[in-house]
mmCIF file of C-alpha atoms in Angstrom:
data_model
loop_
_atom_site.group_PDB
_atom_site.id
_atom_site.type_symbol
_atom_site.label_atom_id
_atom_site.label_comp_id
_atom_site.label_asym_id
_atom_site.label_seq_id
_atom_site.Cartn_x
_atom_site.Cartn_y
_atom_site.Cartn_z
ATOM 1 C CA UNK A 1465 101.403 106.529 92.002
ATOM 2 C CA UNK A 1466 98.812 104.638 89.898
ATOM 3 C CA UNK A 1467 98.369 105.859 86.892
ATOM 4 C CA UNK A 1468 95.217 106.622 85.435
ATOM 5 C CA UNK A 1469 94.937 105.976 81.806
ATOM 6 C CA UNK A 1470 92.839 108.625 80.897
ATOM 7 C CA UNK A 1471 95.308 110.975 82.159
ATOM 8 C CA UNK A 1472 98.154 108.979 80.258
ATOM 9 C CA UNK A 1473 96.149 109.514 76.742
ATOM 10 C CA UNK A 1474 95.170 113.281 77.288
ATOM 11 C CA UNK A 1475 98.875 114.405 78.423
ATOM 12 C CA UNK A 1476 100.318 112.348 75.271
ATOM 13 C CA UNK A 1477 97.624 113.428 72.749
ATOM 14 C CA UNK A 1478 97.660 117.085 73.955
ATOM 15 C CA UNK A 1479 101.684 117.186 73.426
ATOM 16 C CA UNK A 1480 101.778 115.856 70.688
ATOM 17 C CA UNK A 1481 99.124 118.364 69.414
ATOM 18 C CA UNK A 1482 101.096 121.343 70.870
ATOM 19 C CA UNK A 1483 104.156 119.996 69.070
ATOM 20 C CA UNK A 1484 102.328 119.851 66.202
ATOM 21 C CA UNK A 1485 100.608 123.348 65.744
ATOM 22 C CA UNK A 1486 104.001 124.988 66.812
ATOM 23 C CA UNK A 1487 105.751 123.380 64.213
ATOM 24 C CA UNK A 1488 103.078 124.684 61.597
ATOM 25 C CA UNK A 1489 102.942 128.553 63.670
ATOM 26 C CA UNK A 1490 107.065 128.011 62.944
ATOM 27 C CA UNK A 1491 106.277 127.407 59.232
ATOM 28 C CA UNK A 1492 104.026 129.887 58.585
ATOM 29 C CA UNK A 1493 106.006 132.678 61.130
ATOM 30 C CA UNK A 1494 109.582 131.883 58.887
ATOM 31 C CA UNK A 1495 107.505 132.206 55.769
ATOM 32 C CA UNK A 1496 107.322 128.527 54.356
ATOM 33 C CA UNK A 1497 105.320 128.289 51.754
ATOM 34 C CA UNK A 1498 102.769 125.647 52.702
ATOM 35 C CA UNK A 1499 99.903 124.490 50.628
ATOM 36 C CA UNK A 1500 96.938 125.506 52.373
ATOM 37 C CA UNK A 1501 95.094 122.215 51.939
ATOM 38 C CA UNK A 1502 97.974 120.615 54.368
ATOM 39 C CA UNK A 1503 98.362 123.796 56.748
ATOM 40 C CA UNK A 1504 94.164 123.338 57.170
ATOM 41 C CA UNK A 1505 94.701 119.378 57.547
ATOM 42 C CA UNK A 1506 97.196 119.849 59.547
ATOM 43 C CA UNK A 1507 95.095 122.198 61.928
ATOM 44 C CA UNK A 1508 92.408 120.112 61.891
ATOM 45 C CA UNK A 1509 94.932 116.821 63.161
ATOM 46 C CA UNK A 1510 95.640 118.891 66.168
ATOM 47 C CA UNK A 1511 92.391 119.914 66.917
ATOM 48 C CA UNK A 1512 91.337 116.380 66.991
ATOM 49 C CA UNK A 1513 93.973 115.259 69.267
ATOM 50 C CA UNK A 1514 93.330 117.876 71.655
ATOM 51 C CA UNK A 1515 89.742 117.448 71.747
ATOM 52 C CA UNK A 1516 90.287 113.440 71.900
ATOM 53 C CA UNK A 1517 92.417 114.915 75.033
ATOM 54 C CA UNK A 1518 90.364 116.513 76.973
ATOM 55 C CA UNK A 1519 87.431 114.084 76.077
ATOM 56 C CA UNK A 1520 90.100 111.383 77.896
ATOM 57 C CA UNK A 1521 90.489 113.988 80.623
ATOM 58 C CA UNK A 1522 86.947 113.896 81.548
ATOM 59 C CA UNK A 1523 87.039 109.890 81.860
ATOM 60 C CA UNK A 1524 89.362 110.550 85.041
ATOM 61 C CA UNK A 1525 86.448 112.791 86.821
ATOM 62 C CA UNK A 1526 84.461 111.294 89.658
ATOM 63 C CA UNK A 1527 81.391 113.804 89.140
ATOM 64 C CA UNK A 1528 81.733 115.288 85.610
ATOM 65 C CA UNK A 1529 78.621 117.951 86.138
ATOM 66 C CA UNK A 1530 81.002 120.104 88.742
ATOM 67 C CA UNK A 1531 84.131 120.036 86.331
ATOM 68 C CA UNK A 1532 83.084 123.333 85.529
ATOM 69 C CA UNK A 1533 84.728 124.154 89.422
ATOM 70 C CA UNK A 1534 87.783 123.364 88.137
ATOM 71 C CA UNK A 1535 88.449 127.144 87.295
ATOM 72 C CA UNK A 1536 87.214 128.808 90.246
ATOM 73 C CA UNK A 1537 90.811 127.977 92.066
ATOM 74 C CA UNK A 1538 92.676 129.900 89.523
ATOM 75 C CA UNK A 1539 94.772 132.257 91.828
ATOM 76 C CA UNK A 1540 96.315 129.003 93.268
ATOM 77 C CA UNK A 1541 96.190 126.137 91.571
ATOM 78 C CA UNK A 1542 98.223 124.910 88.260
ATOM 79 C CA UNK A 1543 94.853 122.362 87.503
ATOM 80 C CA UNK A 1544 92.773 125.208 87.409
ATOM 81 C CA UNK A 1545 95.173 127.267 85.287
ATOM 82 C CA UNK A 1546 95.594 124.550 82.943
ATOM 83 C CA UNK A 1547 91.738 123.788 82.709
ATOM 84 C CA UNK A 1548 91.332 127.759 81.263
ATOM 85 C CA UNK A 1549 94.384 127.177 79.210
ATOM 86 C CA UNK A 1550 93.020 124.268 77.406
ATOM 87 C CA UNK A 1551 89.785 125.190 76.403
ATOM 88 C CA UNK A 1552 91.702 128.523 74.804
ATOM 89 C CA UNK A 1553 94.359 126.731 73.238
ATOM 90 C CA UNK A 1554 91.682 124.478 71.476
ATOM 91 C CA UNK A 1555 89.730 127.661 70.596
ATOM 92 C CA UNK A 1556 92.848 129.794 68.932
ATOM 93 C CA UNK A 1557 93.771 126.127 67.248
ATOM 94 C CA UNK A 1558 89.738 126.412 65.706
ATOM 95 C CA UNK A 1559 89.944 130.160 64.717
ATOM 96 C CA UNK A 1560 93.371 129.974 62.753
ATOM 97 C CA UNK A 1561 91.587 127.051 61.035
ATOM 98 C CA UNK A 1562 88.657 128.866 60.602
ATOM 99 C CA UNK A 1563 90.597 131.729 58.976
ATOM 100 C CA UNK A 1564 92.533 129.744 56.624
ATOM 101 C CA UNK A 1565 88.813 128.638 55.334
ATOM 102 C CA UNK A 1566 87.518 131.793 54.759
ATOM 103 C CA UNK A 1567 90.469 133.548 53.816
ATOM 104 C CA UNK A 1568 91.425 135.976 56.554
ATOM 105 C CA UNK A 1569 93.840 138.141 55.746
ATOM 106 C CA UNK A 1570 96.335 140.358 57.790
ATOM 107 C CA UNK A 1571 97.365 140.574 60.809
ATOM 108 C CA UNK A 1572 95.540 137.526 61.492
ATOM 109 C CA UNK A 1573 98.144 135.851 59.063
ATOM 110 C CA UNK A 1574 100.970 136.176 61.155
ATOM 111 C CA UNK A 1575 98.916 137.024 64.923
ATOM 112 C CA UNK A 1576 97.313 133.747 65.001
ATOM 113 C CA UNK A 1577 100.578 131.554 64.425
ATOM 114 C CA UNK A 1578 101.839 133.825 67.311
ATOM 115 C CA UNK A 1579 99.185 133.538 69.331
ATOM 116 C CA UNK A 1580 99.239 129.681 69.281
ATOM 117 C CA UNK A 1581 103.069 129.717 70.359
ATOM 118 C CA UNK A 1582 101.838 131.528 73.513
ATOM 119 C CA UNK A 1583 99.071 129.423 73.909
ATOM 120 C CA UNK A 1584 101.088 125.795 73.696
ATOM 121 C CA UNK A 1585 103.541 127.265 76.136
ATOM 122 C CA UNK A 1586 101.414 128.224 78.632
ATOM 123 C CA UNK A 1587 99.446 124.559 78.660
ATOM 124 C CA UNK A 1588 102.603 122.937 78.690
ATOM 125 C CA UNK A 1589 104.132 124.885 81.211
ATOM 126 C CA UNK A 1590 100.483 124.689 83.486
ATOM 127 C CA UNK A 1591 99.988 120.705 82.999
ATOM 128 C CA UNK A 1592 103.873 120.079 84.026
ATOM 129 C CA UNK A 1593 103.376 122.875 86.965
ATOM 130 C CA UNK A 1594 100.817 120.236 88.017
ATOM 131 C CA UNK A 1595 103.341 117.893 89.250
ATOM 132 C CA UNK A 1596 106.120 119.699 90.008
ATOM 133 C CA UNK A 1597 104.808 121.996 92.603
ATOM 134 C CA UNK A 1598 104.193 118.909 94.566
ATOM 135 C CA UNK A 1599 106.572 118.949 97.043
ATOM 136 C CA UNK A 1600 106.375 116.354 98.787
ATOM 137 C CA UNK A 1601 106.772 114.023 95.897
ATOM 138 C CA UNK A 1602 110.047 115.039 94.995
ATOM 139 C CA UNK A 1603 110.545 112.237 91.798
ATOM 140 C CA UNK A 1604 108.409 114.974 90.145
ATOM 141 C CA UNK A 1605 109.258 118.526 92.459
ATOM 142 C CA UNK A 1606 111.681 119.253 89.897
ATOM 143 C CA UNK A 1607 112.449 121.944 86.872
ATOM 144 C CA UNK A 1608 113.298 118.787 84.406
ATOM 145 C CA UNK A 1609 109.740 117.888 85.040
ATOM 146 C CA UNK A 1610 108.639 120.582 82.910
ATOM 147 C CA UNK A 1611 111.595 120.423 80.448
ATOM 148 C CA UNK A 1612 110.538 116.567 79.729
ATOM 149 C CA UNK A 1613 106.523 117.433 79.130
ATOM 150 C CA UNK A 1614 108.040 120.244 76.700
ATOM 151 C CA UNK A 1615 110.342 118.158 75.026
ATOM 152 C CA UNK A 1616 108.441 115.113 74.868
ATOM 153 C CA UNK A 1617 105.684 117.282 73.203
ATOM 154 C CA UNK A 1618 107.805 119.114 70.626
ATOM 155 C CA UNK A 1619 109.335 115.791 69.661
ATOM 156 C CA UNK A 1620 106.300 113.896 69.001
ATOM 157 C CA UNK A 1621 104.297 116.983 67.157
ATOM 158 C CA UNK A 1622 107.496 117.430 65.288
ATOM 159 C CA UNK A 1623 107.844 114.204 64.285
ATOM 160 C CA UNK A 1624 103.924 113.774 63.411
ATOM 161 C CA UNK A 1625 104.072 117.044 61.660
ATOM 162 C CA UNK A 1626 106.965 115.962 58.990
ATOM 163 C CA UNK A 1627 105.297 112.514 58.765
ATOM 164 C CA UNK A 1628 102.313 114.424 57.231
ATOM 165 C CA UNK A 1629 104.300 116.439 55.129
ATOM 166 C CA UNK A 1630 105.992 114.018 53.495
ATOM 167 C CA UNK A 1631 102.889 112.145 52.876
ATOM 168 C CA UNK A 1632 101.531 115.533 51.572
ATOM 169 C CA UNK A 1633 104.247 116.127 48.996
ATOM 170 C CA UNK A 1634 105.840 119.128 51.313
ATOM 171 C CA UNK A 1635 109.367 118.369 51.221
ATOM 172 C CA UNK A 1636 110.648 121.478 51.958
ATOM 173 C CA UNK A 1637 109.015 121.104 55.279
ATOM 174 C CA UNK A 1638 110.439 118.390 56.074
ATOM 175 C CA UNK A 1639 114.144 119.439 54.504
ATOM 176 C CA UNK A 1640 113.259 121.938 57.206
ATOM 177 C CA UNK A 1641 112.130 120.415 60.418
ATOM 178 C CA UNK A 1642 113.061 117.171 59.747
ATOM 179 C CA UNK A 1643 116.685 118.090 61.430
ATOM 180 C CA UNK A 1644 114.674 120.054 64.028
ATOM 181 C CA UNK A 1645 112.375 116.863 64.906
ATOM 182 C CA UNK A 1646 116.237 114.531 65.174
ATOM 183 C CA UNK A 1647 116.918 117.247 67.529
ATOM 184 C CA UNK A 1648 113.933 117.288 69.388
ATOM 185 C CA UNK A 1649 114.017 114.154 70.288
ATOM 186 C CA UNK A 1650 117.099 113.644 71.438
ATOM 187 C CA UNK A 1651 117.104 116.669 73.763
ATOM 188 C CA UNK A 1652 114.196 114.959 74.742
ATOM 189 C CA UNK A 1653 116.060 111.835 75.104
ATOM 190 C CA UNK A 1654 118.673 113.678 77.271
ATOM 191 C CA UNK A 1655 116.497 114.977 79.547
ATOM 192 C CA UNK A 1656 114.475 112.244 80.506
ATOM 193 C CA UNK A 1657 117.596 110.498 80.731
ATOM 194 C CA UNK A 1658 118.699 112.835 83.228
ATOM 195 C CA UNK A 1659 115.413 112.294 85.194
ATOM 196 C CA UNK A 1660 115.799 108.724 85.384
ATOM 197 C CA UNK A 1661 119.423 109.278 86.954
ATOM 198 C CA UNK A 1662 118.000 112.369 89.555
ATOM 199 C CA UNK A 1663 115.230 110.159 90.613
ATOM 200 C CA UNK A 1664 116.869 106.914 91.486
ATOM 201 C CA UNK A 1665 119.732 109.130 93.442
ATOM 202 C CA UNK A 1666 116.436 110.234 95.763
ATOM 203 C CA UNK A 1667 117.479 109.267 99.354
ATOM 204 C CA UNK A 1668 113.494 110.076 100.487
ATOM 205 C CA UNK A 1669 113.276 112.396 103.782
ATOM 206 C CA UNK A 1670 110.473 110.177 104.567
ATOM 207 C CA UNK A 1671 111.015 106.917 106.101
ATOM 208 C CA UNK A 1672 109.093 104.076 108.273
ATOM 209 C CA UNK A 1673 111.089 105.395 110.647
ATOM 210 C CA UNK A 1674 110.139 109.313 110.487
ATOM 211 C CA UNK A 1675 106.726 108.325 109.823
ATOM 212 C CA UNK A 1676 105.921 106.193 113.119
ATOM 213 C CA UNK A 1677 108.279 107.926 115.401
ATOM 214 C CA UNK A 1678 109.879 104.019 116.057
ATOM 215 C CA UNK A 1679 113.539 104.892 115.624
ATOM 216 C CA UNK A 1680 115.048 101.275 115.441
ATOM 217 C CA UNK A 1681 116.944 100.706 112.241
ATOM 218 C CA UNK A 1682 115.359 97.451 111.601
ATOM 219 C CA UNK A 1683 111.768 98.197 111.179
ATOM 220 C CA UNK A 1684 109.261 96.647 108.997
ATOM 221 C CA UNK A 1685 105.617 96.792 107.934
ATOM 222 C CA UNK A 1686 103.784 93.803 108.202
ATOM 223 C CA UNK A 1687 99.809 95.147 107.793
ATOM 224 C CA UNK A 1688 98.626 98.312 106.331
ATOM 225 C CA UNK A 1689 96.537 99.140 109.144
ATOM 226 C CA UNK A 1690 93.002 97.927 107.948
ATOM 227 C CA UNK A 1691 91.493 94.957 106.419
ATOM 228 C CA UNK A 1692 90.634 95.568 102.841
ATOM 229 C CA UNK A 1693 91.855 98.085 100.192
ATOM 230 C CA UNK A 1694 90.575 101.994 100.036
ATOM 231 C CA UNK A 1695 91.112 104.853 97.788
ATOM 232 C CA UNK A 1696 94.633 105.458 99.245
ATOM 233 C CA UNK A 1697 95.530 101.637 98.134
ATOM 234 C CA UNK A 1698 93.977 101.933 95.238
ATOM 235 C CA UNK A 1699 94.979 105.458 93.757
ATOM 236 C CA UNK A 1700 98.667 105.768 95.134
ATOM 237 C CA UNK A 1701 100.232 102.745 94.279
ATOM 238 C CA UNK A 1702 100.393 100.912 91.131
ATOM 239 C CA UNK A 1703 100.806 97.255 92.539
ATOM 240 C CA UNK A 1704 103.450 96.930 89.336
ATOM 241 C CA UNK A 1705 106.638 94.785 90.828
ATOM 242 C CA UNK A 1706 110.511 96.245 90.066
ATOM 243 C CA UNK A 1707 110.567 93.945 87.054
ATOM 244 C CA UNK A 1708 107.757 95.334 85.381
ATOM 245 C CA UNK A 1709 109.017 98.881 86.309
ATOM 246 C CA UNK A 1710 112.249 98.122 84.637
ATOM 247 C CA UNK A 1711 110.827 95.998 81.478
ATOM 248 C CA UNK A 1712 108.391 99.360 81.191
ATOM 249 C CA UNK A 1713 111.487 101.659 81.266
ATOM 250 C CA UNK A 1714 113.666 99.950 78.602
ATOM 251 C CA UNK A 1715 110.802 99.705 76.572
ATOM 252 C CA UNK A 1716 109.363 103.242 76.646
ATOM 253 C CA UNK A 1717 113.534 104.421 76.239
ATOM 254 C CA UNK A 1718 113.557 102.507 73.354
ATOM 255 C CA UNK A 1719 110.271 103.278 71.528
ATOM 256 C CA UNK A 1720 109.832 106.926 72.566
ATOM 257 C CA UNK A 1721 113.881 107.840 71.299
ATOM 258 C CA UNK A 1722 115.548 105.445 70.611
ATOM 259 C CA UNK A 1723 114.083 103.511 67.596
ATOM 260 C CA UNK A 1724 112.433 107.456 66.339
ATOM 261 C CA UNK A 1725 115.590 108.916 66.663
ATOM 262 C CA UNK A 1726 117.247 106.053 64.258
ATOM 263 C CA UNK A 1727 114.311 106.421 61.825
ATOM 264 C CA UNK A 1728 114.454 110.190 61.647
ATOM 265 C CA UNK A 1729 118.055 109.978 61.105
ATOM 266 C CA UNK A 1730 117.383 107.599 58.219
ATOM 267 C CA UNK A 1731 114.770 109.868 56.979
ATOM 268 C CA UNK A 1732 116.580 112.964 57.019
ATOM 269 C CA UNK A 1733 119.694 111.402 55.248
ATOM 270 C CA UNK A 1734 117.958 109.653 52.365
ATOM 271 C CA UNK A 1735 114.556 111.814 51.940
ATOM 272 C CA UNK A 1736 112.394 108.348 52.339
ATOM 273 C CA UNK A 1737 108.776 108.524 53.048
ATOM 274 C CA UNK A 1738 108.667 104.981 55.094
ATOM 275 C CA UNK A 1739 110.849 106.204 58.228
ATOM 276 C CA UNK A 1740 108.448 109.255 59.198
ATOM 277 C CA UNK A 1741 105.453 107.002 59.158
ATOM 278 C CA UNK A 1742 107.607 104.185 61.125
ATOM 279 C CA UNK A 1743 108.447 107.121 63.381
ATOM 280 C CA UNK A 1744 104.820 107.960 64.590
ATOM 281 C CA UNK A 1745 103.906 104.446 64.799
ATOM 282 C CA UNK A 1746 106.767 103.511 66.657
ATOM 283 C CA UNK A 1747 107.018 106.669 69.070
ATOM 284 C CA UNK A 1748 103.511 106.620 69.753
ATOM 285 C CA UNK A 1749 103.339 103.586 72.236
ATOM 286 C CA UNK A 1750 106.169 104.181 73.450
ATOM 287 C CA UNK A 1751 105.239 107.740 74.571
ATOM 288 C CA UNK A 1752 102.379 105.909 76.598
ATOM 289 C CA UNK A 1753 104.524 103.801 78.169
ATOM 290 C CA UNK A 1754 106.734 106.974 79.263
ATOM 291 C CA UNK A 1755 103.894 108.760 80.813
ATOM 292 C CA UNK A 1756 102.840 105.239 82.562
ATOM 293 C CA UNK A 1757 106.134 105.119 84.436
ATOM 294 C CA UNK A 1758 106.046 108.931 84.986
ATOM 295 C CA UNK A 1759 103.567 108.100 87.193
ATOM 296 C CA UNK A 1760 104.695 104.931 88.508
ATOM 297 C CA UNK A 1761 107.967 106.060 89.941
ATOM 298 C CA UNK A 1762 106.658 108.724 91.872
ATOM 299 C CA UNK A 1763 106.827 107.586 95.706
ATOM 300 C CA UNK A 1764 103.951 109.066 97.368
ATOM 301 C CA UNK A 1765 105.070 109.185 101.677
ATOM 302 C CA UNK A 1766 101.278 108.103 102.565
ATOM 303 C CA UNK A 1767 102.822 104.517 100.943
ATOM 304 C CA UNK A 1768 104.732 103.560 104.196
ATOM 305 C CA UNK A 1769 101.384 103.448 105.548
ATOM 306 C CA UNK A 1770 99.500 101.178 102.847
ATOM 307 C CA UNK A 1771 102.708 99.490 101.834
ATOM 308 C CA UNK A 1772 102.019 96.259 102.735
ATOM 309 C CA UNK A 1773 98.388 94.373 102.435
ATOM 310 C CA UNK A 1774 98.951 91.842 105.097
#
């Protein structure tokens, strides 16, 4: 698939936002005492990213006026789902915000922190859903594909989240979650890991064969069946060659877990400021990178038609 970067920056900013406000609902739910200057800062870095989100969502739209539609497919489709889920997850993010600044007291305390659990759950669970109901492209028809966007999510809000602490003076948040960010990350690790391995054991039930009905086992494409390129060329292949694909892999495996997970390792052991910042800066590239070949390994079957430009 090609990957559109506007989809890239929303699913990365967005997860790293849900990871974020969960790891302050976790706080506030285990009663850490937080400074409410950070817990409001902290709130208001979220809300940023996942308005920055869906502001990069809306880039990807061919007519923006009917996005609006999105919702009226609800019953059946995860997009819809996730484009009601979004706009509520940004609104709970704004009203626990908005009661820290005006000092609401209980329940809303302890509901909204709950609330916002629910609410980063359900959008990651409805922007995986997206992808892994799709059949027919089986790199992503998968359970793992919702494990990674959860993972991936918690690790990089986690890791953001103690980077701001410790640059806020909250160490005990970070003696906290600091562990729980290592961990995060390498579960994350793991199970993308395991991804990788699943997909490139794919034997595809599609083939030229299958798909023309020609059953000789030498058979190959020599024209894609019209002159110049069209959506389907365009939008469902990324043109990348294997070398790319596997300089893109190594890279994003080594900035998205490896490196972090070194750097929170140091951090945690010697209480250091300078590895959480390295952490963000490092992960967040390489968390790009992971969502770029998300997309770019998935095998669409209309390919064996457009394979091939001449």
């Amino acid at each position: 698939m090609h990957p559109a970067f506007s989809i890239l920056f929303f699913t990365t900013l967005a997860g790293a936002a849900q990871g974020l406000v969960v790891a302050l609902a976790l706080a506030v739910l285990l009663g850490l005492a937080l400074a409410p200057g950070f817990l409001a800062l902290a709130l208001g870095v979220a809300e940023v990213l996942l308005v920055a989100g869906l502001a990069a969502s809306f880039m990807h739209l061919g007519r923006k006026s009917r996005a609006w539609r999105a919702v009226l497919m609800w019953r059946t489709s995860w997009m819809s789902r996730e484009v009601i889920v979004l706009p509520a997850f940004i609104a709970l993010v704004a009203l626990w915000w908005l009661s820290l600044r005006f000092g609401a007291g209980a329940p809303w305390t302890w509901l909204l922190p709950v609330l916002v659990l629910c609410g980063a759950a359900a959008l990651w669970y409805c922007t995986a859903m997206i992808y892994a109901c799709l059949r027919f492209i089986e790199e992503w028809a998968h359970p793992l594909t919702v494990v990674n966007f959860t993972l991936i999510g918690l690790s990089s809000g986690l890791v953001l989240a103690c980077a701001m602490a410790v640059l806020s003076g909250e160490a005990h948040f970070v003696h906290l979650f600091g562990p729980w960010a290592l961990a995060a990350t390498l579960a994350a690790w793991a199970a993308r890991g395991g991804a990788l391995r699943r997909n490139a054991a794919i034997r595809h039930k599609s083939t030229l064969q299958s798909a023309t009905g020609i059953r000789a086992e030498k058979l190959v494409q020599k024209s894609m069946g019209m002159s110049a390129g069209s959506f389907n060329t365009r939008e469902f292949f990324h043109g990348a060659t294997l070398a790319a694909l596997r300089n893109m892999k190594l890279g994003f495996l080594l900035l998205a877990f490896v490196l972090p997970s070194l750097l929170l390792l140091w951090g945690v052991a010697s209480g250091a400021v300078w590895p959480w910042l390295l952490a963000v800066l490092v992960q967040a590239p390489g968390l790009l990178a992971e969502r770029w070949f998300f997309f770019a390994q998935a095998k669409h079957p209309q390919n064996l038609y457009y394979q091939v430009v001449s």
